[in-house]
Amino acid sequence: MRPGPRLRSGGFRPVRAAALSRILVLGGYGGFGARLARRLVGRGHSVLAAGRNPQKAAALEAACANLRAVAADRNGDLLPVLAAHRPDLVIDAAGPFQGSGYQVPLACIAAGIPYVDLADARAFVCGIGTLDEAARRAGVAVVSGASSVPALSGAAARRLAEGMESVRTVDIAISASSRATAGASVARAVLSYAGKPVKLWRARQWTEGRGWQELGRETFVVPERPPLRNRWLALADVPDLELLPAMLPGRPAVTFRAGTESPFQTLGLWGLAWAVRLGAVSSAERFAPLLLRLQRLTQGPSDGRSAMSVRVSGLAGGAAVERRWTLLAEDGDGPEIPTLAAVLLAEAIAAGRVPAGARHASALLPLEAFDPLFATLSVAHGVDEADLPPPLYRRIMGARFDALPPLVRELHEVHRDGGASGEGEVVRGGSPVAGLIARMMRFPPAGRHKLHVAFRESGGIETWTRDFGGHRFRSRLGVRAGHLVERFGPLRFHFELPSDGAGLRMEMRSWSAFGIPLPMALAPQSLAREWQEGDRFRFEVPVSLPLVGLVVRYTGWLRPD
């Protein structure tokens, strides 16, 4: 991959703000709260570390000058605490924010005190705008999500998307070092959605994944540093999944995956998510105390390295490109990263650069604003860029592709993610054998159905998922020896693609099962065709078998979403 675009300075100027006389940090002695409190003190601010455990707060007070311990419960009535201490800013680092109400920012609004939090709970962060009118009337800034997500991830995604006419996908990944021991609130947050539905924008529509599923590995690479290889990650529910599709041009599909250095821990979460998904466990959240004990028992030796990456693909100047920003944190400095956005936004509020109102942090900071704070840590980061291969059908057809009708061409211009919607009509064969084969292939039932086709491309392979009114079947398409290869499970069908200005056809030339070539005399008989009719992409796919007759025939129309 080639180096990415140079990061240019944006409108935000990371100048040092005047020291705030008092910043009240809720959860100021917790895992992230204590790191945030120490960093604020180190930058000349006075900090009130608040929480329900006076012993822990007193220990931090003894170890850190210019810090005072304060007794406070974020779930209780904070107005007396705010009235007694009159902080210039409140930062909520306590959590968990999953399932939490807005009692803390509402108390700050009532007291006329600006508010920032480190929330990564999707509903909490995405809903903070409901407080906008009240915050404006009170003349205070209310900012949610001042953490790795969505503040830092949003900054990286927006920078990578610069100059793109259309963004197709955003993939975010975070892998934490085993030294980044989770506290009780983090454990409850992580388990709250394990195995539960996670709303995702994919293939140009809202669909559903499952928390801590979609398991895979990720390698993180930054020049001049040893790569972080094969970290296990799984799907996590964060605000970016909802915020970034609406924020970036082209409304891209967004995925966020997370995991830890320990394979046992990530794979254990994945297994627990399956137990919830299958109904064996109603909710994984009650296992939070056990998770903390297991984390300590399975921590093992650690290299102290954490990583984060944001990968954006899209069209820039008509060409398909992929840009990736990667951050590697070493020497156990990874847990410092989630606190940095809160420091920047606290000082921006002090300098009057954040107007009154309630908003999420995803669009407030440019990526270069983090550089001075990265410089204080064992952190390396960089951007690289690569061209993506041409779409599959263009690679197979060459110059003939440009002669196709516009809608046929557009539907096959698959770059990472896409979708089309319309209507389909299905006719099933009447024989029992045809019915059995149709069920085995998961073909939809006879009738007229609403139709959506999801396109997903990775590594030059396209996956088409056809949804006829909730009845889904999928195939994978690739190329071999100049032929289109469509795979249904162990079956592979090789097609030529004759075409003209009216459309294209798919003519079968060979087929196989489990890699074993099969005689064409036994092959399914199908002459699929695609054409344009007005403003609609039209298709017809008949499938018959020797001695059996018609198995299924589906026809219909689509428009790209």
XYZ file of C-alpha atoms in Angstrom:
561
model
C 0.000 0.000 0.000
C 1.178 3.518 -0.721
C 1.319 6.288 1.874
C -2.015 8.016 2.321
C -2.855 11.678 1.937
C -0.926 13.998 4.218
C -2.940 15.147 7.207
C -3.611 18.832 6.826
C -4.500 21.252 9.553
C -8.234 21.864 9.902
C -10.234 24.609 11.546
C -9.569 23.363 15.077
C -6.428 24.835 16.634
C -5.083 22.692 19.474
C -3.843 25.683 21.433
C -3.515 25.375 25.189
C -6.576 26.702 26.995
C -6.404 28.661 30.211
C -6.448 26.294 33.180
C -9.907 25.584 34.547
C -10.191 26.228 38.256
C -12.257 23.054 38.827
C -13.080 20.023 36.685
C -15.263 17.476 38.433
C -14.559 13.966 37.071
C -17.223 11.427 37.962
C -15.556 8.060 38.394
C -12.316 10.000 38.768
C -10.491 7.128 40.479
C -11.664 4.361 38.078
C -9.729 2.777 35.235
C -10.209 5.551 32.678
C -11.264 8.237 35.167
C -7.980 8.101 37.110
C -5.955 8.342 33.900
C -8.058 11.291 32.776
C -7.748 13.013 36.169
C -3.955 12.647 36.230
C -3.678 13.953 32.660
C -5.832 17.008 33.448
C -3.779 17.763 36.567
C -0.600 17.392 34.527
C -1.903 20.050 32.144
C -2.450 22.524 34.967
C -6.124 21.960 35.744
C -7.609 21.488 39.196
C -9.549 18.225 39.473
C -12.258 16.993 41.821
C -12.242 13.173 41.612
C -15.792 12.128 42.472
C -17.297 8.747 43.202
C -18.929 6.454 45.726
C -15.723 4.911 47.105
C -14.040 7.469 49.381
C -11.077 5.167 50.091
C -10.105 4.895 46.413
C -10.649 8.605 45.897
C -8.499 9.431 48.950
C -5.705 7.158 47.683
C -5.666 8.991 44.360
C -5.744 12.344 46.192
C -2.678 11.346 48.224
C -0.785 10.333 45.086
C -1.695 13.316 42.911
C -1.154 16.982 43.728
C -3.851 19.494 42.767
C -6.525 16.796 43.054
C -9.237 16.539 45.685
C -11.526 13.619 46.474
C -15.285 14.282 46.475
C -18.101 11.926 47.476
C -20.752 11.745 44.737
C -23.101 9.192 43.176
C -23.830 9.696 39.457
C -27.096 7.812 39.932
C -28.200 10.045 42.789
C -29.010 13.742 43.154
C -25.952 15.624 41.916
C -27.349 19.134 42.313
C -26.176 19.520 45.946
C -22.666 18.376 44.944
C -22.577 20.822 42.038
C -23.885 23.635 44.224
C -21.296 22.927 46.923
C -18.242 22.766 44.649
C -19.307 24.862 41.612
C -17.024 23.136 39.063
C -16.346 24.844 35.747
C -16.912 21.546 33.940
C -18.221 18.056 34.721
C -16.737 15.015 32.944
C -18.589 11.726 33.424
C -16.060 8.883 33.195
C -18.043 6.521 35.396
C -20.640 4.668 33.332
C -21.880 2.249 32.355
C -23.876 4.361 29.928
C -25.748 1.404 28.392
C -29.308 1.729 29.682
C -28.467 4.956 31.512
C -30.639 8.048 31.532
C -29.543 11.652 31.183
C -29.724 12.585 34.859
C -26.084 13.772 34.957
C -26.162 16.123 31.923
C -29.614 17.350 33.015
C -28.199 18.213 36.437
C -25.354 20.094 34.739
C -27.790 22.001 32.535
C -29.883 22.897 35.588
C -26.749 24.152 37.370
C -25.446 26.007 34.295
C -22.266 23.876 34.099
C -20.809 22.447 30.860
C -20.745 18.671 30.542
C -18.578 16.075 28.714
C -18.646 12.278 28.940
C -16.635 9.268 27.792
C -19.745 7.336 26.763
C -19.577 4.718 24.028
C -23.171 3.513 24.515
C -24.985 3.873 21.216
C -28.420 4.963 22.409
C -26.967 7.342 24.997
C -24.590 9.131 22.606
C -26.928 9.200 19.594
C -29.796 10.541 21.697
C -27.901 13.373 23.383
C -29.376 15.846 20.891
C -32.701 15.627 22.743
C -31.075 17.912 25.351
C -30.000 20.485 22.776
C -32.768 23.032 23.353
C -32.391 22.904 27.138
C -28.594 23.237 26.891
C -28.906 26.224 24.546
C -31.330 27.955 26.903
C -28.895 27.374 29.783
C -25.977 28.597 27.682
C -23.844 25.489 28.294
C -22.107 22.969 26.054
C -23.100 19.307 26.473
C -20.896 16.798 24.616
C -21.280 13.005 24.609
C -18.854 10.377 23.309
C -15.515 12.107 24.012
C -13.539 8.888 23.786
C -11.957 6.496 21.271
C -15.450 6.129 19.831
C -16.993 8.161 18.425
C -14.697 11.191 18.880
C -11.376 9.731 17.680
C -12.902 7.213 15.270
C -15.097 9.942 13.784
C -12.106 12.248 13.358
C -10.188 9.517 11.511
C -13.125 8.522 9.292
C -13.824 12.124 8.284
C -10.176 12.739 7.452
C -9.896 9.559 5.365
C -13.100 10.439 3.488
C -11.775 13.834 2.360
C -11.885 14.104 -1.426
C -14.179 11.096 -1.872
C -17.361 11.649 -3.855
C -18.923 8.563 -2.281
C -17.868 6.474 0.718
C -18.921 2.827 0.456
C -17.657 1.245 3.693
C -16.119 2.183 7.034
C -14.516 -0.578 9.093
C -13.253 0.258 12.586
C -11.248 -2.121 14.760
C -9.832 -1.857 18.285
C -7.659 -4.467 19.991
C -6.782 -3.827 23.624
C -3.683 -5.005 25.440
C -4.236 -7.473 28.280
C -2.835 -4.790 30.569
C -5.959 -2.717 29.889
C -7.945 -4.435 32.609
C -11.646 -3.650 32.365
C -13.515 -2.276 35.367
C -16.964 -3.348 36.483
C -18.781 -0.736 34.380
C -16.840 -1.671 31.228
C -17.548 -5.366 31.828
C -21.288 -4.701 32.186
C -21.272 -2.534 29.063
C -19.476 -5.199 27.016
C -21.854 -7.950 28.127
C -25.049 -5.912 27.835
C -25.377 -6.598 24.090
C -23.519 -9.934 23.759
C -25.636 -12.129 21.492
C -28.303 -9.416 21.227
C -29.391 -7.772 17.950
C -27.170 -4.934 16.749
C -28.663 -2.566 14.180
C -26.360 -2.161 11.155
C -26.523 -0.070 7.991
C -25.422 -2.451 5.227
C -26.287 -2.956 1.554
C -28.168 0.368 1.571
C -30.638 -0.664 4.265
C -30.884 -1.192 8.004
C -30.244 -4.803 8.875
C -29.220 -6.764 11.947
C -26.076 -8.377 13.341
C -25.389 -9.886 16.742
C -23.159 -8.482 19.467
C -19.784 -10.254 19.775
C -20.427 -12.336 16.662
C -18.873 -11.999 13.155
C -15.591 -13.268 14.543
C -12.436 -12.582 12.560
C -8.779 -11.656 12.777
C -7.087 -8.338 12.124
C -3.449 -7.356 11.608
C -2.433 -3.793 12.456
C 0.532 -2.271 10.614
C 2.325 1.038 11.135
C 5.620 1.756 9.286
C 8.824 1.184 11.270
C 6.998 -0.719 14.002
C 6.554 -4.495 14.357
C 3.039 -5.362 13.130
C 0.385 -6.530 15.548
C -0.730 -9.777 13.937
C -3.885 -11.871 13.970
C -5.783 -10.296 16.862
C -9.239 -11.829 17.302
C -12.102 -9.319 17.030
C -15.903 -9.495 17.061
C -18.824 -7.154 16.378
C -19.446 -4.512 19.055
C -22.341 -2.034 19.342
C -21.073 1.559 19.315
C -22.438 4.986 18.248
C -20.392 4.997 15.017
C -22.703 2.353 13.546
C -25.479 4.933 13.518
C -23.598 8.235 13.261
C -21.153 7.648 10.407
C -23.665 6.511 7.738
C -25.479 9.824 8.126
C -22.279 11.872 8.371
C -20.248 10.717 5.354
C -21.066 11.144 1.640
C -22.702 8.132 0.034
C -24.148 6.788 3.311
C -21.568 3.996 3.769
C -21.938 0.634 5.464
C -20.212 0.739 8.870
C -18.760 -2.102 10.934
C -17.042 -1.925 14.325
C -15.162 -4.863 15.824
C -13.253 -5.119 19.082
C -11.306 -7.638 21.110
C -8.426 -8.124 23.510
C -4.887 -9.380 23.217
C -5.951 -12.657 24.821
C -7.584 -15.025 22.286
C -9.231 -16.875 25.173
C -11.054 -13.733 26.298
C -12.374 -12.731 22.871
C -13.300 -16.294 21.903
C -14.962 -16.712 25.304
C -17.122 -13.637 24.680
C -17.994 -15.007 21.253
C -19.074 -18.311 22.808
C -21.128 -16.554 25.479
C -22.791 -14.464 22.757
C -23.828 -17.695 21.034
C -25.369 -18.928 24.279
C -27.484 -15.757 24.439
C -28.339 -15.901 20.747
C -29.536 -19.503 21.019
C -31.613 -18.751 24.132
C -29.556 -20.815 26.573
C -28.826 -17.601 28.530
C -31.242 -14.681 28.712
C -28.542 -12.042 29.167
C -24.764 -12.145 29.560
C -24.711 -9.031 31.754
C -25.140 -11.025 34.960
C -21.779 -12.677 34.268
C -19.892 -9.369 34.668
C -18.298 -10.283 38.056
C -17.220 -13.650 36.616
C -15.815 -11.929 33.530
C -13.610 -9.713 35.688
C -12.251 -12.719 37.596
C -11.643 -14.670 34.394
C -9.892 -11.681 32.869
C -7.415 -11.614 35.738
C -6.919 -15.396 35.620
C -6.400 -15.531 31.851
C -4.390 -12.350 31.440
C -1.084 -14.167 30.899
C 2.051 -12.447 29.586
C 1.359 -9.269 27.637
C 3.389 -7.308 25.122
C 1.603 -4.153 26.313
C 0.512 -3.291 22.761
C -2.922 -2.018 21.762
C -4.123 -0.956 18.339
C -6.887 0.862 16.535
C -7.620 1.149 12.834
C -10.189 2.956 10.707
C -10.501 1.776 7.106
C -12.541 3.759 4.577
C -13.271 2.690 0.998
C -14.979 4.751 -1.657
C -14.730 6.565 -4.962
C -12.229 9.398 -5.350
C -12.023 10.985 -8.791
C -14.060 8.086 -10.135
C -11.494 5.506 -8.958
C -12.133 3.027 -6.157
C -9.659 3.484 -3.296
C -9.199 2.292 0.252
C -7.545 4.408 2.942
C -6.588 3.192 6.376
C -5.478 5.006 9.501
C -3.736 2.773 12.042
C -2.561 3.540 15.560
C -0.254 1.335 17.639
C 0.159 2.044 21.348
C 3.045 0.376 23.166
C 4.370 0.098 26.727
C 0.861 -0.276 28.120
C -0.222 3.187 26.922
C -3.326 1.920 25.086
C -5.747 2.689 27.964
C -4.695 6.353 27.777
C -6.194 6.741 24.291
C -9.893 6.796 25.391
C -9.196 9.809 27.642
C -7.592 12.103 25.069
C -10.719 13.464 23.373
C -12.147 14.493 26.747
C -8.989 16.510 27.475
C -9.168 18.250 24.096
C -12.859 19.044 24.445
C -12.487 20.251 28.035
C -9.886 22.760 26.896
C -11.944 23.699 23.817
C -14.907 24.445 26.086
C -12.682 26.518 28.382
C -11.485 28.514 25.376
C -15.069 29.117 24.203
C -14.667 27.078 20.999
C -17.637 24.778 21.653
C -20.971 26.604 21.418
C -23.892 26.028 23.751
C -26.066 23.054 22.903
C -26.035 19.270 23.165
C -24.208 17.176 20.557
C -22.158 14.029 20.073
C -18.383 14.298 19.724
C -18.031 12.480 16.408
C -17.716 15.657 14.335
C -16.046 18.025 16.808
C -12.323 17.208 16.572
C -10.013 16.911 13.566
C -7.520 14.082 13.635
C -4.467 16.332 13.894
C -5.798 17.807 17.150
C -4.740 14.561 18.841
C -1.108 14.779 17.724
C 0.224 16.798 20.709
C -1.301 14.270 23.113
C -0.105 11.275 21.074
C 3.393 12.757 21.380
C 3.274 12.267 25.160
C 2.695 8.510 24.750
C 4.387 5.501 23.185
C 2.188 5.806 20.120
C 2.792 5.569 16.391
C 0.149 6.162 13.750
C -0.123 6.692 10.028
C -2.279 6.569 6.911
C -1.864 4.372 3.846
C -3.878 4.116 0.644
C -4.414 1.472 -2.035
C -6.367 1.271 -5.273
C -9.169 -1.292 -5.280
C -9.566 -3.712 -8.202
C -12.193 -2.937 -10.847
C -15.617 -4.524 -10.302
C -15.883 -8.242 -11.091
C -18.033 -7.946 -14.226
C -15.789 -5.199 -15.633
C -12.722 -7.426 -15.124
C -14.416 -10.282 -16.972
C -16.033 -8.320 -19.811
C -13.383 -5.674 -20.461
C -14.460 -3.006 -22.961
C -17.827 -4.721 -23.512
C -18.826 -3.676 -20.000
C -19.047 0.001 -21.016
C -21.499 -0.872 -23.804
C -24.079 -2.307 -21.385
C -27.258 -0.329 -20.634
C -26.591 2.205 -17.849
C -28.639 0.462 -15.147
C -27.176 -2.966 -15.926
C -23.716 -1.444 -15.713
C -24.530 0.428 -12.500
C -25.859 -2.653 -10.745
C -22.606 -4.493 -11.457
C -20.350 -1.629 -10.341
C -19.871 -3.295 -6.956
C -17.306 -1.603 -4.719
C -17.264 -3.191 -1.265
C -20.961 -2.651 -0.444
C -24.157 -1.960 -2.330
C -27.817 -2.798 -2.612
C -30.850 -2.632 -4.881
C -34.580 -2.936 -4.211
C -37.590 -3.827 -6.291
C -40.023 -6.662 -6.846
C -39.695 -10.291 -7.870
C -42.038 -13.031 -9.006
C -41.221 -16.676 -8.355
C -42.603 -19.733 -10.140
C -41.810 -23.165 -8.709
C -41.701 -26.440 -10.583
C -44.632 -28.762 -9.885
C -42.854 -32.087 -9.344
C -41.906 -33.376 -5.850
C -38.264 -33.680 -6.951
C -38.229 -30.043 -8.129
C -39.725 -28.955 -4.798
C -37.080 -30.882 -2.840
C -34.240 -29.356 -4.875
C -35.708 -25.855 -4.515
C -35.859 -26.274 -0.729
C -32.276 -27.576 -0.600
C -31.086 -24.542 -2.580
C -33.221 -22.272 -0.350
C -35.050 -20.776 -3.318
C -38.014 -18.566 -2.305
C -41.617 -19.821 -2.430
C -43.857 -19.140 -5.413
C -45.570 -15.764 -5.585
C -44.861 -12.065 -5.861
C -42.428 -10.653 -3.301
C -40.732 -7.433 -2.313
C -37.100 -7.894 -3.312
C -33.811 -6.601 -1.997
C -30.396 -7.708 -3.250
C -27.361 -7.017 -1.076
C -23.941 -6.852 -2.710
C -20.769 -7.325 -0.671
C -17.301 -7.408 -2.250
C -14.088 -8.494 -0.543
C -10.851 -9.610 -2.139
C -12.409 -9.484 -5.596
C -15.179 -11.911 -4.610
C -18.789 -10.690 -4.614
C -21.470 -12.101 -2.312
C -25.044 -11.589 -3.506
C -27.813 -12.049 -0.938
C -31.264 -12.104 -2.519
C -34.130 -11.398 -0.137
C -37.565 -12.249 -1.539
C -39.918 -11.006 1.174
C -37.781 -12.424 4.001
C -36.755 -15.598 2.155
C -33.018 -15.259 1.596
C -30.532 -17.194 -0.459
C -27.024 -16.203 -1.417
C -24.244 -17.061 -3.798
C -20.628 -16.025 -4.222
C -19.280 -14.802 -7.550
C -15.687 -14.812 -8.725
C -13.665 -15.309 -11.886
C -11.609 -18.190 -13.235
C -10.063 -18.538 -16.684
C -12.093 -15.585 -17.927
C -15.412 -17.108 -16.836
C -17.805 -15.912 -14.164
C -17.926 -18.544 -11.402
C -21.028 -18.648 -9.202
C -20.863 -20.766 -6.068
C -23.816 -22.202 -4.167
C -22.311 -24.162 -1.271
C -20.211 -26.994 -2.794
C -21.598 -26.380 -6.309
C -19.732 -24.177 -8.781
C -21.117 -23.002 -12.114
C -18.912 -21.450 -14.821
C -20.573 -18.945 -17.160
C -19.695 -16.945 -20.221
C -21.223 -13.455 -20.390
C -22.278 -12.643 -23.966
C -23.632 -9.110 -24.211
C -24.764 -6.329 -26.488
C -26.265 -2.868 -26.113
C -29.528 -4.402 -24.898
C -28.090 -6.343 -21.952
C -26.224 -9.517 -21.063
C -26.811 -13.253 -20.701
C -25.241 -15.965 -18.572
C -24.445 -19.126 -20.550
C -23.172 -22.111 -18.567
C -19.990 -23.756 -19.822
C -19.126 -26.195 -16.994
C -20.028 -27.117 -13.441
C -18.625 -29.061 -10.504
C -19.417 -30.318 -6.999
C -16.782 -30.360 -4.247
C -14.253 -29.486 -6.955
C -15.115 -32.571 -9.072
C -16.149 -31.744 -12.679
C -19.600 -33.026 -13.610
C -21.006 -33.901 -17.058
C -22.873 -31.135 -18.829
C -25.607 -33.635 -19.750
C -26.650 -33.566 -16.090
C -26.179 -29.816 -15.621
C -28.995 -27.468 -14.647
C -30.341 -25.695 -17.689
C -30.380 -21.953 -17.177
C -30.131 -19.013 -19.531
C -30.292 -15.999 -17.233
C -30.560 -12.577 -18.816
C -30.444 -8.953 -17.650
C -31.619 -5.828 -19.442
C -32.914 -2.291 -18.836
C -36.523 -1.306 -19.215
C -37.176 2.391 -18.607
C -35.747 3.250 -15.200
C -35.636 -0.374 -14.057
C -33.036 -3.123 -14.171
C -34.866 -6.266 -15.314
C -33.845 -9.889 -14.858
C -35.040 -13.392 -15.643
C -33.482 -16.545 -14.177
C -35.022 -19.918 -15.150
C -33.521 -23.125 -13.673
C -34.471 -26.560 -15.015
C -32.993 -30.059 -14.666
C -32.918 -32.955 -17.120
C -35.723 -35.444 -16.401
C -37.079 -33.104 -13.698
C -38.118 -30.051 -15.667
C -38.575 -26.606 -14.156
C -37.158 -26.195 -10.639
C -37.637 -22.450 -10.238
C -37.998 -19.345 -12.344
C -37.677 -15.896 -10.863
C -38.129 -12.627 -12.689
C -38.518 -9.030 -11.644
C -36.988 -5.599 -11.475
C -34.557 -3.643 -9.313
C -33.398 -0.081 -8.818
C -30.056 0.669 -7.119
C -30.672 2.058 -3.620
